[in-house]
mmCIF file of C-alpha atoms in Angstrom:
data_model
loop_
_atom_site.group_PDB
_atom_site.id
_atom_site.type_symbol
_atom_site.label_atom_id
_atom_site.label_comp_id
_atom_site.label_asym_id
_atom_site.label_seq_id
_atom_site.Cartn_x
_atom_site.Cartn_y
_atom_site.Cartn_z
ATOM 1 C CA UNK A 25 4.429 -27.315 -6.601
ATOM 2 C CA UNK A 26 4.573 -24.621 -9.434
ATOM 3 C CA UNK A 27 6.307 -26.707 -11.812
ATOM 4 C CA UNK A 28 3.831 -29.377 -11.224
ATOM 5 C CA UNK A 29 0.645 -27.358 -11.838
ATOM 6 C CA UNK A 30 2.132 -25.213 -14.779
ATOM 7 C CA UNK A 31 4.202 -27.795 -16.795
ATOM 8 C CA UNK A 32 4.086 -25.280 -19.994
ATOM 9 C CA UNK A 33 6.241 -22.872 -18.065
ATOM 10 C CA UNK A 34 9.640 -24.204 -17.299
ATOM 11 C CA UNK A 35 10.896 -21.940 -14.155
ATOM 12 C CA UNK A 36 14.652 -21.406 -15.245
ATOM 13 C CA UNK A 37 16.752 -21.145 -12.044
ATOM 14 C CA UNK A 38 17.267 -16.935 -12.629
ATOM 15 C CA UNK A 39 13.646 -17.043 -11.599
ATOM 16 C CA UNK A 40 13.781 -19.168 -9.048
ATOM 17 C CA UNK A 41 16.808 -16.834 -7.402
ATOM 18 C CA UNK A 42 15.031 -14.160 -7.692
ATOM 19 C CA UNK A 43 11.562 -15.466 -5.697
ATOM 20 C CA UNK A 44 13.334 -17.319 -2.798
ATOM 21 C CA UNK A 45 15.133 -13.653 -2.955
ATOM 22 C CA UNK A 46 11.853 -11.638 -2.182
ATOM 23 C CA UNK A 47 9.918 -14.499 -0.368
ATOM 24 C CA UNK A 48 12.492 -16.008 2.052
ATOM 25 C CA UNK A 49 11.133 -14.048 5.089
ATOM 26 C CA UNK A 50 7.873 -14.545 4.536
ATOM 27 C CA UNK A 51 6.204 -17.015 6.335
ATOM 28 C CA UNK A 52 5.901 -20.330 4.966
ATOM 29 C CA UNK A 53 2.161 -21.330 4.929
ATOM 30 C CA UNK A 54 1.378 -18.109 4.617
ATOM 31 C CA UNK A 55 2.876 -18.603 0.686
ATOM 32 C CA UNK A 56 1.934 -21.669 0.536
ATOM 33 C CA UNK A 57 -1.470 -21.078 0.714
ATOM 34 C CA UNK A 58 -1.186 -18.400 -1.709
ATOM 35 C CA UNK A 59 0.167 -20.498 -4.413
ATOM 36 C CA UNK A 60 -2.605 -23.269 -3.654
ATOM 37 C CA UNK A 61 -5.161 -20.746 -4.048
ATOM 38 C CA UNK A 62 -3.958 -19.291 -7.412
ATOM 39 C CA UNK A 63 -3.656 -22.479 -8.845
ATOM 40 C CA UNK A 64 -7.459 -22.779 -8.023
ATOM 41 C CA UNK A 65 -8.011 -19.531 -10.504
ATOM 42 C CA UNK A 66 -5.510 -18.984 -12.527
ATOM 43 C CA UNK A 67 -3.870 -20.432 -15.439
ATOM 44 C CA UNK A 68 -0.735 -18.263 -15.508
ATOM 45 C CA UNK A 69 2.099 -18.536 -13.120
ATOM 46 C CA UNK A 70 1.549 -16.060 -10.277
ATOM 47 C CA UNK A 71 3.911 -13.218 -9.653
ATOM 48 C CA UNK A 72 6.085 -12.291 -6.771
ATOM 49 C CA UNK A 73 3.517 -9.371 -5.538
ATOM 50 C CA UNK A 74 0.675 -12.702 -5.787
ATOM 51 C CA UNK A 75 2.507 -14.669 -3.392
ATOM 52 C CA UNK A 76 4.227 -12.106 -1.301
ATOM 53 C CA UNK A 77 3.006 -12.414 3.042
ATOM 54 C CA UNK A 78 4.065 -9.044 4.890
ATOM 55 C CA UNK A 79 6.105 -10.083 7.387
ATOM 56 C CA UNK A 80 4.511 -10.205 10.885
ATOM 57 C CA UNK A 81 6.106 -8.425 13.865
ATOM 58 C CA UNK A 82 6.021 -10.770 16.694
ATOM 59 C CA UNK A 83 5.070 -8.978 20.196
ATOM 60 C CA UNK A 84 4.186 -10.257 23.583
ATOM 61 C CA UNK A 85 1.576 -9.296 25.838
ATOM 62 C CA UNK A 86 4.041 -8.119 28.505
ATOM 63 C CA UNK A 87 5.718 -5.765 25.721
ATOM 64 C CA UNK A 88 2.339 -4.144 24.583
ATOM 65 C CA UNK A 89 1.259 -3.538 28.640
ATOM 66 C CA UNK A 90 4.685 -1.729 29.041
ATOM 67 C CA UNK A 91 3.976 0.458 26.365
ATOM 68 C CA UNK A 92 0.235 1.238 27.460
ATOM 69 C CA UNK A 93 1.510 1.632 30.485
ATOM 70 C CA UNK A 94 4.537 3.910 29.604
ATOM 71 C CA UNK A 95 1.920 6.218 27.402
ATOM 72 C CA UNK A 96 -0.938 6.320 30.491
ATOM 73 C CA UNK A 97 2.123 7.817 32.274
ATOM 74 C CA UNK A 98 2.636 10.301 30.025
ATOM 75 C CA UNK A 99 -0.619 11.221 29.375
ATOM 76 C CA UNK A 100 -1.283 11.443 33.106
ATOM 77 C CA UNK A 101 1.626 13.657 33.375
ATOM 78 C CA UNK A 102 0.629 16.094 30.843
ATOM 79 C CA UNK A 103 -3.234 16.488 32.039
ATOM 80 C CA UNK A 104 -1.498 17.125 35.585
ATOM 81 C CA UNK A 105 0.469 19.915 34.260
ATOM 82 C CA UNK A 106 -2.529 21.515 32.337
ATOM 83 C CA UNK A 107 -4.345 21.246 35.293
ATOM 84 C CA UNK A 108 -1.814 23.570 36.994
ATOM 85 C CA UNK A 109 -1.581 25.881 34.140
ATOM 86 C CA UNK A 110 -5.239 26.467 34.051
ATOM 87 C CA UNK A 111 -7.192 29.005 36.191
ATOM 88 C CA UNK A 112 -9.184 27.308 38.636
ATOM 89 C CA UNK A 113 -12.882 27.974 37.805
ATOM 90 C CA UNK A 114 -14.989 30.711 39.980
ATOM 91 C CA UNK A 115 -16.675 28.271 42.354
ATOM 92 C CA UNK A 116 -13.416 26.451 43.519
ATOM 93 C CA UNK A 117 -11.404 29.940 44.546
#
C-alpha cells in the first residue's frame, strides 16, 4: 500500500526490516488505518512513530472484579484497624 501511493520512494528491503521490526505487535487495522489516513495528508512517507498502535493489554471482566474485589478487602481491612487504633469519641464511652 506504501509503495503504491508513494511511487517516488522506492522502500529498499533494510527499511522494510526495520518497520515489520517495530510494528509486528501492533495491531493490524489499527496500522492500517494509520497509513490510510496519512496518505490522505501527506505527501512524504510516514515514519515508524506515524504508524506505531500501543499495544493493548487484553483483560476480562472476571480479572478486573478480582482485583476490585482484592483492593475493597484491603481497604476494608485497613479502616477496621484504624478504627481500633482510634479513641472512641466522648459520647460512645
Amino acid at each position: 500500500m506504501i509503495q503504491g501511493a508513494y511511487p517516488q520512494r522506492l522502500l529498499s528491503r533494510e527499511t522494510a526490516e526495520i518497520w515489520f521490526q517495530h510494528l509486528q505487535n501492533c495491531d493490524y487495522h489499527g496500522v492500517k488505518r494509520r497509513i490510510e489516513a496519512h496518505i490522505k495528508v501527506s505527501q512524504y512517507m510516514p515514519t515508524i512513530a506515524e504508524l506505531y498502535e500501543q499495544p493493548v493489554e487484553e483483560t476480562t471482566i472476571l480479572e478486573t472484579i478480582h482485583i476490585w474485589e482484592k483492593e475493597g478487602a484491603e481497604r476494608i481491612e485497613n479502616e477496621r484497624r484504624n478504627e481500633w487504633a482510634r479513641p472512641a469519641p466522648p459520647w460512645a464511652r
